[in-house]
Coordinates of C-alpha atoms and ligand atoms in Angstrom, one line a residue:
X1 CA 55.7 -203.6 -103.2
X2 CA 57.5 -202.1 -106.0
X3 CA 61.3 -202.2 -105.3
X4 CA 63.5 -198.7 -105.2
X5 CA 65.1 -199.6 -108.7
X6 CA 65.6 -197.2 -111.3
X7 CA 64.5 -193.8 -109.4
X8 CA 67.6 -192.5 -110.9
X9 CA 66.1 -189.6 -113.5
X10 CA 69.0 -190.5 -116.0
X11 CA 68.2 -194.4 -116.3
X12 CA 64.4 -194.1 -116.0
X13 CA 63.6 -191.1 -118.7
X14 CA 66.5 -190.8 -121.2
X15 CA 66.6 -194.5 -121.2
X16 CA 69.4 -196.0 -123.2
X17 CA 69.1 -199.8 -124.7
X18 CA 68.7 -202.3 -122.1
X19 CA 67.9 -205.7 -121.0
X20 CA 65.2 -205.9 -118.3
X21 CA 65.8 -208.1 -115.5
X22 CA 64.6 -212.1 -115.2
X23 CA 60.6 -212.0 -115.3
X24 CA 57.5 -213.8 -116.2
X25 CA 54.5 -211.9 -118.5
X26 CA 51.4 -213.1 -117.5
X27 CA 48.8 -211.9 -119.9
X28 CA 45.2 -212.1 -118.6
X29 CA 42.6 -212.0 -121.5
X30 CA 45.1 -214.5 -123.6
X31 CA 42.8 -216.3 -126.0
X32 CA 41.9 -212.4 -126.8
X33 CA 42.3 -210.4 -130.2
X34 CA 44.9 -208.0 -128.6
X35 CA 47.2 -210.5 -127.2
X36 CA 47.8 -212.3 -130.7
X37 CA 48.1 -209.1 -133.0
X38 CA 49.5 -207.4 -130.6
X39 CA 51.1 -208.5 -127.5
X40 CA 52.7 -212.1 -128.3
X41 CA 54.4 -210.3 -131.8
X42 CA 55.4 -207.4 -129.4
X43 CA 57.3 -209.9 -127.3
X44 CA 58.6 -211.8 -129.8
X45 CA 59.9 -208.7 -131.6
X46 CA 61.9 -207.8 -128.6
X47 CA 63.4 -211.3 -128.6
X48 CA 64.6 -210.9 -132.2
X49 CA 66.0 -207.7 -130.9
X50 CA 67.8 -208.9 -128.1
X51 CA 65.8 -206.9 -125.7
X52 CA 64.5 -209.7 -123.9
X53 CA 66.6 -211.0 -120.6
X54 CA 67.8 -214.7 -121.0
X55 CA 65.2 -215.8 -118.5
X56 CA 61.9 -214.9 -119.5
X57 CA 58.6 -217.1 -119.5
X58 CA 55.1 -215.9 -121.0
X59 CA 51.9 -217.6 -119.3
X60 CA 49.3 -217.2 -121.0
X61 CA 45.3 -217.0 -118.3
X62 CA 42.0 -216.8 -119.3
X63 CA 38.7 -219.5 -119.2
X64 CA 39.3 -221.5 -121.9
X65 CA 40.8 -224.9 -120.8
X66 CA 44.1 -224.7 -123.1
X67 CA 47.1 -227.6 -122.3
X68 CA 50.2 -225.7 -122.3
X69 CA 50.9 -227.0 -125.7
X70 CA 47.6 -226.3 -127.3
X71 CA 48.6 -222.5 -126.1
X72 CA 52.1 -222.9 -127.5
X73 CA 50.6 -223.6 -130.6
X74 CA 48.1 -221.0 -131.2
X75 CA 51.2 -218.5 -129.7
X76 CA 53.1 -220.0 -132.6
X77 CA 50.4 -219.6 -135.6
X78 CA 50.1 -215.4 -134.0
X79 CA 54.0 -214.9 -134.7
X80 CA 53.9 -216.5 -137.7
X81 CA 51.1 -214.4 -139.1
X82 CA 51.3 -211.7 -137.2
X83 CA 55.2 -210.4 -136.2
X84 CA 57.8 -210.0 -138.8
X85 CA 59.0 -213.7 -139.1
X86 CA 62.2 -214.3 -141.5
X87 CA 63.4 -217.8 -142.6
X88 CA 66.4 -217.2 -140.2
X89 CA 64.0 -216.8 -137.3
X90 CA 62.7 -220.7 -137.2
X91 CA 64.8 -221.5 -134.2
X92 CA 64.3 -218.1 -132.5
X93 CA 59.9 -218.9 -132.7
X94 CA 60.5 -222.3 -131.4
X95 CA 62.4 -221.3 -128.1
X96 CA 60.5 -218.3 -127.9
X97 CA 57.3 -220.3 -128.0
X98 CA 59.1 -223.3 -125.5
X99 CA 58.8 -220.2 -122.8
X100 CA 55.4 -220.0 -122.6
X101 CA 52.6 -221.8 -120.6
X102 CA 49.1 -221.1 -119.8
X103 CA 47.1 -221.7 -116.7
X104 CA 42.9 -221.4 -116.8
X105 CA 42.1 -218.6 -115.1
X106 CA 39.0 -217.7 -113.5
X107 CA 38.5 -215.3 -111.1
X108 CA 35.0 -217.0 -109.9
X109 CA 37.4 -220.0 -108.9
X110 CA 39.7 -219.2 -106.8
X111 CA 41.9 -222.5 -106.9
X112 CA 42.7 -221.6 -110.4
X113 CA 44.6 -218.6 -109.1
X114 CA 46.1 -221.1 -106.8
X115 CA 47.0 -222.7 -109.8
X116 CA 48.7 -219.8 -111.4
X117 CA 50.4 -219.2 -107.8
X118 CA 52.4 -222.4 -108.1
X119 CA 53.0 -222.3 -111.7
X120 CA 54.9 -219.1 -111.2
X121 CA 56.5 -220.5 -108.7
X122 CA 57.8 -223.7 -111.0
X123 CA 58.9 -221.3 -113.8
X124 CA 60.6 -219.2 -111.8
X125 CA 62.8 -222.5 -110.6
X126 CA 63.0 -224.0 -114.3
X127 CA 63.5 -220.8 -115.8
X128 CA 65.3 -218.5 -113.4
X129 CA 62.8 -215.8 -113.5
X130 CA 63.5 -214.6 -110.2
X131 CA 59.9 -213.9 -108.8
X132 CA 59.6 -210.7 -111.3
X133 CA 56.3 -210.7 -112.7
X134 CA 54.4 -208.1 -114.6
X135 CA 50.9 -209.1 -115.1
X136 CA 48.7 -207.7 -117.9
X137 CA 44.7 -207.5 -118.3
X138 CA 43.5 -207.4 -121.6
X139 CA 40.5 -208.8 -120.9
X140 CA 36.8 -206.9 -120.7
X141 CA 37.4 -204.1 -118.3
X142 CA 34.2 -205.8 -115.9
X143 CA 37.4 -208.0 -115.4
X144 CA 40.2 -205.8 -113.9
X145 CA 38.9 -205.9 -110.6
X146 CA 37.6 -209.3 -109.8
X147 CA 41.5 -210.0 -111.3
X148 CA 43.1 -207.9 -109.0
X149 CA 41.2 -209.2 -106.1
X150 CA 41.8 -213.1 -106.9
X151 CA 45.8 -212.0 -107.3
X152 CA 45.5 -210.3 -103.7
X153 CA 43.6 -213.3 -102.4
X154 CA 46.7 -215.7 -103.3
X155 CA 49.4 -212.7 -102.8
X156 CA 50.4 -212.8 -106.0
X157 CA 50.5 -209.0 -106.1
X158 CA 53.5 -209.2 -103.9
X159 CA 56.6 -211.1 -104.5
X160 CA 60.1 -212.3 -103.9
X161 CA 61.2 -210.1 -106.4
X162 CA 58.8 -207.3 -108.4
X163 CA 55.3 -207.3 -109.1
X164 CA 53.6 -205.0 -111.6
X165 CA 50.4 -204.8 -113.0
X166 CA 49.5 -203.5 -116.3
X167 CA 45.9 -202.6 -117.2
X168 CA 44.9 -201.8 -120.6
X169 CA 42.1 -198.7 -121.2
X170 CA 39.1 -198.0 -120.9
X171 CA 40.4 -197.2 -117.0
X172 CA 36.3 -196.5 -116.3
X173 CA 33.5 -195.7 -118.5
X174 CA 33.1 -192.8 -116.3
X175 CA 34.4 -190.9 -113.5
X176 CA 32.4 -193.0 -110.7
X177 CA 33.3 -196.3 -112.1
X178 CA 37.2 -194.7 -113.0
X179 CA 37.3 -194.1 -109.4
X180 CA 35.7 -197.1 -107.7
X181 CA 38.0 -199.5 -110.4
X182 CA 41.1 -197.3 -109.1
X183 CA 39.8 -198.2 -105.4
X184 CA 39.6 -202.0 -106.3
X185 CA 43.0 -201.9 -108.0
X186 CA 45.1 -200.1 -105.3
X187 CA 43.5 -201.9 -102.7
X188 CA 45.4 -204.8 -103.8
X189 CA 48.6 -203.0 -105.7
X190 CA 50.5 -199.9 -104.7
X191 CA 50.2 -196.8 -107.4
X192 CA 53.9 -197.3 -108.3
X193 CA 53.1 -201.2 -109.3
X194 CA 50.0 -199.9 -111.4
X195 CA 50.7 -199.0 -115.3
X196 CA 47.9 -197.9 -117.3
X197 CA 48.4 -198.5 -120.2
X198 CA 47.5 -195.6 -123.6
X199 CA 49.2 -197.6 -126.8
X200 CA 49.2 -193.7 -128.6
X201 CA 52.1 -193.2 -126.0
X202 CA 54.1 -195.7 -127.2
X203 CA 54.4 -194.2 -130.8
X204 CA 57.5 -192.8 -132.0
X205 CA 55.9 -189.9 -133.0
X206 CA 54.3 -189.0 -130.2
X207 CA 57.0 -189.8 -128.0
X208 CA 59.1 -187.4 -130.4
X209 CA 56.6 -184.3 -128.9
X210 CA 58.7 -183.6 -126.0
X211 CA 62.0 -184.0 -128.0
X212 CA 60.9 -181.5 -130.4
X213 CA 59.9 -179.0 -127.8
X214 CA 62.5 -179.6 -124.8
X215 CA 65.6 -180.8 -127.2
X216 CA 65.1 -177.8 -129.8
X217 CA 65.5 -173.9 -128.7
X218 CA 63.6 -172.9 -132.1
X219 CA 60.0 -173.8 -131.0
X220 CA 60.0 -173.4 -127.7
X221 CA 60.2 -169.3 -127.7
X222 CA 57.0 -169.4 -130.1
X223 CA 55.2 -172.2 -128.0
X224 CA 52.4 -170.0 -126.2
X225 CA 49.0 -167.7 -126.9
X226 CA 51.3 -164.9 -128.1
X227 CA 52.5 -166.7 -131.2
X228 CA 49.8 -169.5 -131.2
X229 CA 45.9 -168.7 -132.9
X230 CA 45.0 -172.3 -131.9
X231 CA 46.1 -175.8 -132.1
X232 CA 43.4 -178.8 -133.5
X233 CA 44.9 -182.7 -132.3
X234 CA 43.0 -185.3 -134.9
X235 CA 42.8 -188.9 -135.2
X236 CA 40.9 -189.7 -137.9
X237 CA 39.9 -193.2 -139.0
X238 CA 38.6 -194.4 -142.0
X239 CA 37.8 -198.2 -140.7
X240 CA 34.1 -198.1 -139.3
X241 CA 33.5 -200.4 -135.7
X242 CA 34.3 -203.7 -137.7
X243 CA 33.5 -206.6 -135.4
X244 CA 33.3 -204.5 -131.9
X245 CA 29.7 -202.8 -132.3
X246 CA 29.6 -204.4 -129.0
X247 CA 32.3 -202.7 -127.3
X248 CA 31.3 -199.5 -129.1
X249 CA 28.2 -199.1 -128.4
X250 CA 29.1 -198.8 -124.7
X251 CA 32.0 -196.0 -125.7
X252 CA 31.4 -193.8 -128.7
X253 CA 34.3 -192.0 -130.2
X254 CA 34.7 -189.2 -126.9
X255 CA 35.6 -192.5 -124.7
X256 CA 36.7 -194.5 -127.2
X257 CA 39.7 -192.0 -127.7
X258 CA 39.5 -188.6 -126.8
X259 CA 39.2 -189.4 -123.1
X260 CA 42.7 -191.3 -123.4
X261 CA 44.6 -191.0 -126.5
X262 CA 44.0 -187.7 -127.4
X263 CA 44.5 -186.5 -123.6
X264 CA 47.4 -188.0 -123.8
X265 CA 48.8 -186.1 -127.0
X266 CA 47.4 -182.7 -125.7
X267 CA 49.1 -183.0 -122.2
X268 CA 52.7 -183.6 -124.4
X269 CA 51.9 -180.5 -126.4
X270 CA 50.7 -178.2 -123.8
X271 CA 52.5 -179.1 -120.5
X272 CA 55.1 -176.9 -118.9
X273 CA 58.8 -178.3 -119.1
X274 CA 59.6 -180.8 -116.8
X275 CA 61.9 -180.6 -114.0
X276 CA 63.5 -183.6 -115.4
X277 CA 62.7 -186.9 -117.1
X278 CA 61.9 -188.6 -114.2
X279 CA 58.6 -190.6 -114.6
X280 CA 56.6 -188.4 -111.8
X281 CA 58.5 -185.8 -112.7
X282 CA 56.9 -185.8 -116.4
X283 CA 53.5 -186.8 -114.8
X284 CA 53.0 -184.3 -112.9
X285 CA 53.4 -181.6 -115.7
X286 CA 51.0 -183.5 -117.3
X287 CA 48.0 -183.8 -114.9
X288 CA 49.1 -179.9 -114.2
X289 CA 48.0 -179.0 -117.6
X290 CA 44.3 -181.3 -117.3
X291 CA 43.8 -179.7 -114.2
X292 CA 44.2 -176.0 -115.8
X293 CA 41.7 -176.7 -118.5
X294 CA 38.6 -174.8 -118.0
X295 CA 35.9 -177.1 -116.6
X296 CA 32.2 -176.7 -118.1
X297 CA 28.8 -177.0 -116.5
X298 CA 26.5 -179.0 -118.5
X299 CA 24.5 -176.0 -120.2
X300 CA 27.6 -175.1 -121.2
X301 CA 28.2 -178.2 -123.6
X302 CA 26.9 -176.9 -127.1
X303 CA 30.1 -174.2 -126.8
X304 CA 32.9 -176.8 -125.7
X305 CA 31.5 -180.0 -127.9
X306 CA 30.0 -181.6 -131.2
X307 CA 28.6 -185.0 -131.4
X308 CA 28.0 -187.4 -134.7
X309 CA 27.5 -190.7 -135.7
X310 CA 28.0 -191.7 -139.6
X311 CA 25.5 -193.1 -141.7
X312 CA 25.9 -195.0 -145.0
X313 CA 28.4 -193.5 -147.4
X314 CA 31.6 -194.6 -149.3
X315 CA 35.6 -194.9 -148.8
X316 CA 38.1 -194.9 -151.6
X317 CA 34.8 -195.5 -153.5
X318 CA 33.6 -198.8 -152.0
X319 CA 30.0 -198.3 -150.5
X320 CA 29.9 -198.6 -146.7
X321 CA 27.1 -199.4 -144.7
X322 CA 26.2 -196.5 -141.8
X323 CA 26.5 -197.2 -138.0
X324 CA 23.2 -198.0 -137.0
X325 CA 23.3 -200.9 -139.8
X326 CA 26.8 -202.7 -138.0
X327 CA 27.2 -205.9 -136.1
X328 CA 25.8 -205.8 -132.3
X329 CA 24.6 -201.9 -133.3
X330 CA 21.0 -200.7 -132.4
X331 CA 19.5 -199.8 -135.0
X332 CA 18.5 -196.7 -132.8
X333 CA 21.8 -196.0 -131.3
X334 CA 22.7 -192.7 -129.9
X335 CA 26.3 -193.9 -130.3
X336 CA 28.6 -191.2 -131.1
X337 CA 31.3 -192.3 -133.5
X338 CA 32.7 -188.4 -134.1
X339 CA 33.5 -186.5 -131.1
X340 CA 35.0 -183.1 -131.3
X341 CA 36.2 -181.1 -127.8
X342 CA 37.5 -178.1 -127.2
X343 CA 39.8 -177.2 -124.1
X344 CA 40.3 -174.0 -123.1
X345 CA 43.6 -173.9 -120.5
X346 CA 43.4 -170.9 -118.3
X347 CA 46.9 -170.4 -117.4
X348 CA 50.0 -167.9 -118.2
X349 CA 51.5 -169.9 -121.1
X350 CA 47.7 -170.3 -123.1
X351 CA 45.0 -168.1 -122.0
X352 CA 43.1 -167.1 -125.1
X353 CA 44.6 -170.0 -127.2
X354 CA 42.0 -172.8 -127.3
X355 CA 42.5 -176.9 -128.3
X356 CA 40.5 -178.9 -130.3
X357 CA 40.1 -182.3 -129.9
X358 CA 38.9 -184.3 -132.7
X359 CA 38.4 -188.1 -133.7
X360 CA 36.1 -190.0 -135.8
X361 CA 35.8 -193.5 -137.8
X362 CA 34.5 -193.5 -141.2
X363 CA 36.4 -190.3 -142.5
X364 CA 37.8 -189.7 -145.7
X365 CA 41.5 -191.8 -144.7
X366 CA 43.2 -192.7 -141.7
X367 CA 45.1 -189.7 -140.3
X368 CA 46.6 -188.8 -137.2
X369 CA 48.4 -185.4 -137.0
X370 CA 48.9 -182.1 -134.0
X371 CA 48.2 -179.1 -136.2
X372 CA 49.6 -175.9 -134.3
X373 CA 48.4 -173.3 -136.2
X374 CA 50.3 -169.6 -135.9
X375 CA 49.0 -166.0 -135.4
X376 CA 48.4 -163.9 -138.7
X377 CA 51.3 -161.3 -139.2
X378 CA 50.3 -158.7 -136.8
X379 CA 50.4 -156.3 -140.7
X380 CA 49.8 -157.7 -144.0
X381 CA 52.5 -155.6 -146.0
X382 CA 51.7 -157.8 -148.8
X383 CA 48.0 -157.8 -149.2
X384 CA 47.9 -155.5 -152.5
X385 CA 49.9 -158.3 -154.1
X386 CA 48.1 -160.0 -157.5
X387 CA 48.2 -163.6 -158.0
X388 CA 49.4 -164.4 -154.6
X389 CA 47.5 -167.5 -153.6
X390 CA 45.1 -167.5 -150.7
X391 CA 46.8 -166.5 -147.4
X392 CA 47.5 -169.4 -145.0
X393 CA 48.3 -169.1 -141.8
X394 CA 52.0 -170.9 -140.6
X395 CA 51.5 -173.8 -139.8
X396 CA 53.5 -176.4 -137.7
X397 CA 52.4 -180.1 -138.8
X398 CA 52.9 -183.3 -136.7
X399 CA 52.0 -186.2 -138.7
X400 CA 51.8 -188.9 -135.9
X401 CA 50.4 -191.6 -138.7
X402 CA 51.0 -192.5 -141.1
X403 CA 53.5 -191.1 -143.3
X404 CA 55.2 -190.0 -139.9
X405 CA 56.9 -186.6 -139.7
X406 CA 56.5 -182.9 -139.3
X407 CA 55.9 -180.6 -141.9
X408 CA 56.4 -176.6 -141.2
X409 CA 54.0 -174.7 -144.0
X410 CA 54.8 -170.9 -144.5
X411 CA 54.7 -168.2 -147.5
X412 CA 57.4 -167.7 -150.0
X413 CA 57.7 -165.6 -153.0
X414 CA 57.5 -167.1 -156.5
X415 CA 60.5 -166.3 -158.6
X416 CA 59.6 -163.6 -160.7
X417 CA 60.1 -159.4 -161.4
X418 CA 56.8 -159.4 -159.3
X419 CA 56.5 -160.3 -155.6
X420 CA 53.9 -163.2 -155.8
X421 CA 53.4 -165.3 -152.8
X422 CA 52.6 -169.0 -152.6
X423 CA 52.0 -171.6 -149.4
X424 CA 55.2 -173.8 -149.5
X425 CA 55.9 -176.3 -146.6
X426 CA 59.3 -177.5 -145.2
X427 CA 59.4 -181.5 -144.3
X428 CA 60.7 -183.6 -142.1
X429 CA 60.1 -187.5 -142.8
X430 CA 60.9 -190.3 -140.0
X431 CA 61.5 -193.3 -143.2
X432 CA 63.9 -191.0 -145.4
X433 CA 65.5 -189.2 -142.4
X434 CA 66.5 -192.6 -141.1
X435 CA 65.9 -195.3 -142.9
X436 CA 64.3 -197.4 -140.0
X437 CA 60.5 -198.8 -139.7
X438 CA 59.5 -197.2 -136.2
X439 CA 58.8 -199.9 -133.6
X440 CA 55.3 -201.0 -132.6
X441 CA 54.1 -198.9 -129.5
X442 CA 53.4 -202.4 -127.7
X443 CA 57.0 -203.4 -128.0
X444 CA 58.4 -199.8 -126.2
X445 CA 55.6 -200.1 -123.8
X446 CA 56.0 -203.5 -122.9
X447 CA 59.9 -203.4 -122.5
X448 CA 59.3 -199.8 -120.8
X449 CA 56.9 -201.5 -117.8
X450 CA 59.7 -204.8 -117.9
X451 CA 62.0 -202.1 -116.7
X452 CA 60.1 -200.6 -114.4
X453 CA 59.7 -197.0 -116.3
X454 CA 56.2 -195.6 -116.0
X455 CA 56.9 -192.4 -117.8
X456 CA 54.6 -193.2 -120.7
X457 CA 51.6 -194.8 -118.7
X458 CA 48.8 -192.8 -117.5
X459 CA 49.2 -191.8 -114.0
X460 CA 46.1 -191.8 -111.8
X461 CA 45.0 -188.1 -111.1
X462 CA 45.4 -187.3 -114.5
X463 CA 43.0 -190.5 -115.4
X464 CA 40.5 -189.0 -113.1
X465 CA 41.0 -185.6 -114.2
X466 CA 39.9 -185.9 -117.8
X467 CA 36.7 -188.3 -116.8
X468 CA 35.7 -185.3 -114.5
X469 CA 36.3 -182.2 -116.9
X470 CA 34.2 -184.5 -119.9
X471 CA 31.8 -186.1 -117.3
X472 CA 29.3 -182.9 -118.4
X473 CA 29.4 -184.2 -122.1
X474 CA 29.1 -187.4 -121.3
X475 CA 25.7 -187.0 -119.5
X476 CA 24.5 -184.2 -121.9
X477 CA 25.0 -186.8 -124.5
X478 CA 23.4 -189.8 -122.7
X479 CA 20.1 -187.7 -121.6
X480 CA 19.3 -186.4 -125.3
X481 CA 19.1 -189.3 -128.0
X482 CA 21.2 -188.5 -130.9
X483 CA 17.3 -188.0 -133.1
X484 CA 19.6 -186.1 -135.7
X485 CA 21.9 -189.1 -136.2
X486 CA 22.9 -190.4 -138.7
X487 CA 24.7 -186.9 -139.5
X488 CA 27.5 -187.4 -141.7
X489 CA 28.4 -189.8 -144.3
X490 CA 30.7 -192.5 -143.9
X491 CA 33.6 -190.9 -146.2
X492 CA 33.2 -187.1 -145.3
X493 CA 35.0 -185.0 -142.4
X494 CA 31.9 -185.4 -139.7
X495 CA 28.8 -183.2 -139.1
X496 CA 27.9 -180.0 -140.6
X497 CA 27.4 -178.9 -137.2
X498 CA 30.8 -179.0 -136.2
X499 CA 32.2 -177.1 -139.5
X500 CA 29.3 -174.3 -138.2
X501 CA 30.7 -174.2 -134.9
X502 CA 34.3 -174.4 -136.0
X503 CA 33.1 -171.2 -138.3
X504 CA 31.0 -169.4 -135.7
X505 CA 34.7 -169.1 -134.0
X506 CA 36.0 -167.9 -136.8
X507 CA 38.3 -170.8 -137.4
X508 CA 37.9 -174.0 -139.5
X509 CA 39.0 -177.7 -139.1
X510 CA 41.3 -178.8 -141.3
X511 CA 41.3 -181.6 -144.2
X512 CA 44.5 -183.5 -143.7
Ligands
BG6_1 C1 41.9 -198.1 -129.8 C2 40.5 -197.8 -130.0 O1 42.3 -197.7 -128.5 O2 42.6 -197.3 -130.8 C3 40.1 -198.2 -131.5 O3 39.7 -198.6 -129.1 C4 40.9 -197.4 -132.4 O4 38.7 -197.9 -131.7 C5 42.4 -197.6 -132.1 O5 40.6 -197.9 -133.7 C6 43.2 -196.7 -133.0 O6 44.6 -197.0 -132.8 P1 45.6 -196.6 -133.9 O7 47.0 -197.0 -133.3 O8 45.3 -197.4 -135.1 O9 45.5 -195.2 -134.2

């Protein structure tokens, strides 16, 4: 059972700089891609940030039959290529690496959980790690159950001191298998031990949402259908599958990253203020806002979606080679690798304003940005005006990545005798504003779960709330074979079909 620490609102949302208690990390899934790019450097950042307590172990569990020092090895050559090492860091790698072990992990065998039982149980006397332990699964999702399970079956899921579990996405493929994987996990963990993991809320930028709107008394005022036409959220990438045609031929761009990421970044955008910054407290705004989207039958699926799926083309004018011809693709595949949603929220604050969801791989560049775009002036006094350029609409930018920042774009008049207007933008950028390289979202995330703060994990019902409202896409898709596809180039801004149906409503997507 989770323990009562840190229900305090103050200390668990407007957390200030501080050490978690003793633990151990147990990453699941460690001979894995994720946990040497990503998750050892993460850790070892937060040692060379002092964020780490003094007793800390990693233990590394997966098949592979690793010694402890074999591990500690391959843990070592990660830091070294893959955090940011410095000549006065030598020492600080070697202890960091001394703290970690690995225990093979299988959970077809249950004595190796036994295994892992009494290793815990042996750092925590060498090491003073107190019984805390936050376990991780990065492995393939058929995995997070059968885990869970083995961990019940030995008790590790419970304790001296804390237990938490966190699981990495996709939570489901759909919303049966969301819901029967949520059974399996909580019938070994409680909801408060669970942390779903969505790296997109660990980013700075995104995490700067609710700052801009609850810490500011500018925006707030305009923030709703009277001022707002409509707001598109895009994360475009201009990398294709690269080695996981595997893993992406069971996703496709809609679960792949709308289903989570971009949820995520709509729910900060949209939701109602929260009581406080209490973790629940900010969930619950959250899943309010998924639940007041306007839910679709499945005839009803050309109006609120576009599909596509990119075929041969170039980036930064180096030919590229189209989905169907990737690594572990079919060369049928009804894979889609653009998705574009749009959300309508029937409530006070955004009736009439809709949301479009959009991501892709294979676009023009990598770009990640929340475009709020403003009502027209209800009269154009200016419309007789000559050489005025085109008129834009205001804009509010948030440029999540890269080049992170916000960008407001309005009209001003050229200086001159005659009143000509021009599209200028006002800019705010996170490296020249302060001069500091924004942490990775795995270091705040991982810290965040150390100290028990769930605010930036995906809660349950919110989870199962967006697989429902998409679940109509997701089978339109799946019964019709995308026989149009390949329908963009790899290099351009997606399908024709989704600039038409942009332009049937009178609005168009933009080119960041
Ligand atoms: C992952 C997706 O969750 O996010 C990848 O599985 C995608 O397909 C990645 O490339 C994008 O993350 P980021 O942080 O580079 O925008």
């Amino acid at each position: 059972m989770e323990t009562a620490a840190l229900k305090n609102p103050l200390s668990e949302g407007l957390r200030l700089e501080r050490t978690p208690e003793p633990c151990t990390v147990i990453i699941f899934g460690a001979s894995g891609d994720l946990t040497m790019r990503k998750l050892i450097p993460a850790l070892f950042s937060l040692a060379q940030q002092n964020l780490l307590p003094a007793s800390f172990a990693v233990v590394g569990a997966a098949r592979s039959p690793f010694s402890h020092d074999e591990f500690r090895d391959k843990m070592k050559s990660a830091i070294e290529e893959f955090a940011d090492v410095g000549p006065q860091d030598a020492n600080l790698v070697d202890s960091f690496v001394s703290g970690i072990y690995y225990n093979p992990s299988d959970p077809g065998k249950p004595d190796s959980f036994q295994n892992l039982d009494q290793l815990l149980s042996q750092i925590d006397k060498d090491r003073g790690t107190s019984g805390n332990r936050l376990f991780y699964l990065s492995t393939p999702p058929s995995l997070y159950a059968p885990i869970c399970k083995a961990l019940g079956q030995v008790q590790l899921h419970d304790s001296k001191g804390w237990t938490r579990i966190i699981i990495e996405k996709p939570f489901g493929r759909d919303l049966d298998s969301m819901r029967a994987l949520n059974k399996d996990v909580l019938s070994v963990f409680e909801e408060d031990q669970v942390y779903r993991i969505d790296h997109y809320l660990g980013k700075e930028t995104v995490q700067n949402i609710m700052v801009l709107r609850f810490a500011n008394s500018i925006f707030e005022p305009l923030w709703s259908h009277h001022y707002i036409e409509h707001v598109q959220i895009t994360a475009a990438e201009s990398l294709g599958v690269e080695k996981r045609g595997g893993y992406y031929e069971q996703a496709g761009a809609l679960r792949d990253m709308i289903q989570n990421h971009l949820f995520q970044v709509f729910t900060l955008v949209a939701m109602e203020p929260p009581v406080s910054l209490a973790s629940n407290d900010v969930r619950d705004e959250k899943t309010k806002v998924v639940k007041a989207i306007r839910s679709f039958s499945h005839e009803e699926v050309p109006h609120f979606a576009r599909r596509g799926q990119y075929g041969a083309g170039s980036i930064n004018g180096k030919p590229v080679k189209g989905y169907r011809e990737e690594d572990q693709v079919d060369p049928q595949s009804s894979t889609d690798t653009y998705a574009a949603v749009k959300l309508c929220v029937d409530n006070w604050r955004w009736a009439g304003t809709p949301f479009y969801l959009r991501s892709a791989k294979r676009m023009p560049k990598r770009i990640s940005e929340i475009a709020i775009q403003f009502k027209r002036v209800p009269h154009g006094l200016f419309v007789d005006t000559e050489a005025s350029s085109p008129t834009e609409p205001n804009r509010l930018i948030v440029r999540v990545q890269p080049d992170e920042g916000i960008t407001v774009k309005f009209r001003a008049k050229l200086p001159g005798q005659a009143i000509n207007i021009r599209n200028v933008n006002m800019d705010f950028d996170y490296g020249t504003s302060f001069g500091k390289k924004s942490p990775e979202a795995y270091e705040r995330l991982l810290l965040d779960a150390m100290l028990g703060d769930s605010t930036l994990f995906a809660r349950g019902d919110m989870v199962e709330a967006s697989w429902e409202l998409l679940m109509p896409v997701l089978d339109v898709w799946s019964e019709a074979a995308g026989d149009k596809f390949p329908n963009y180039a790899a290099g351009s801004w997606g399908p024709k079909e989704s600039d038409d149906w942009l332009g049937s409503e009178e609005r168009q997507w933009r080119r960041p």
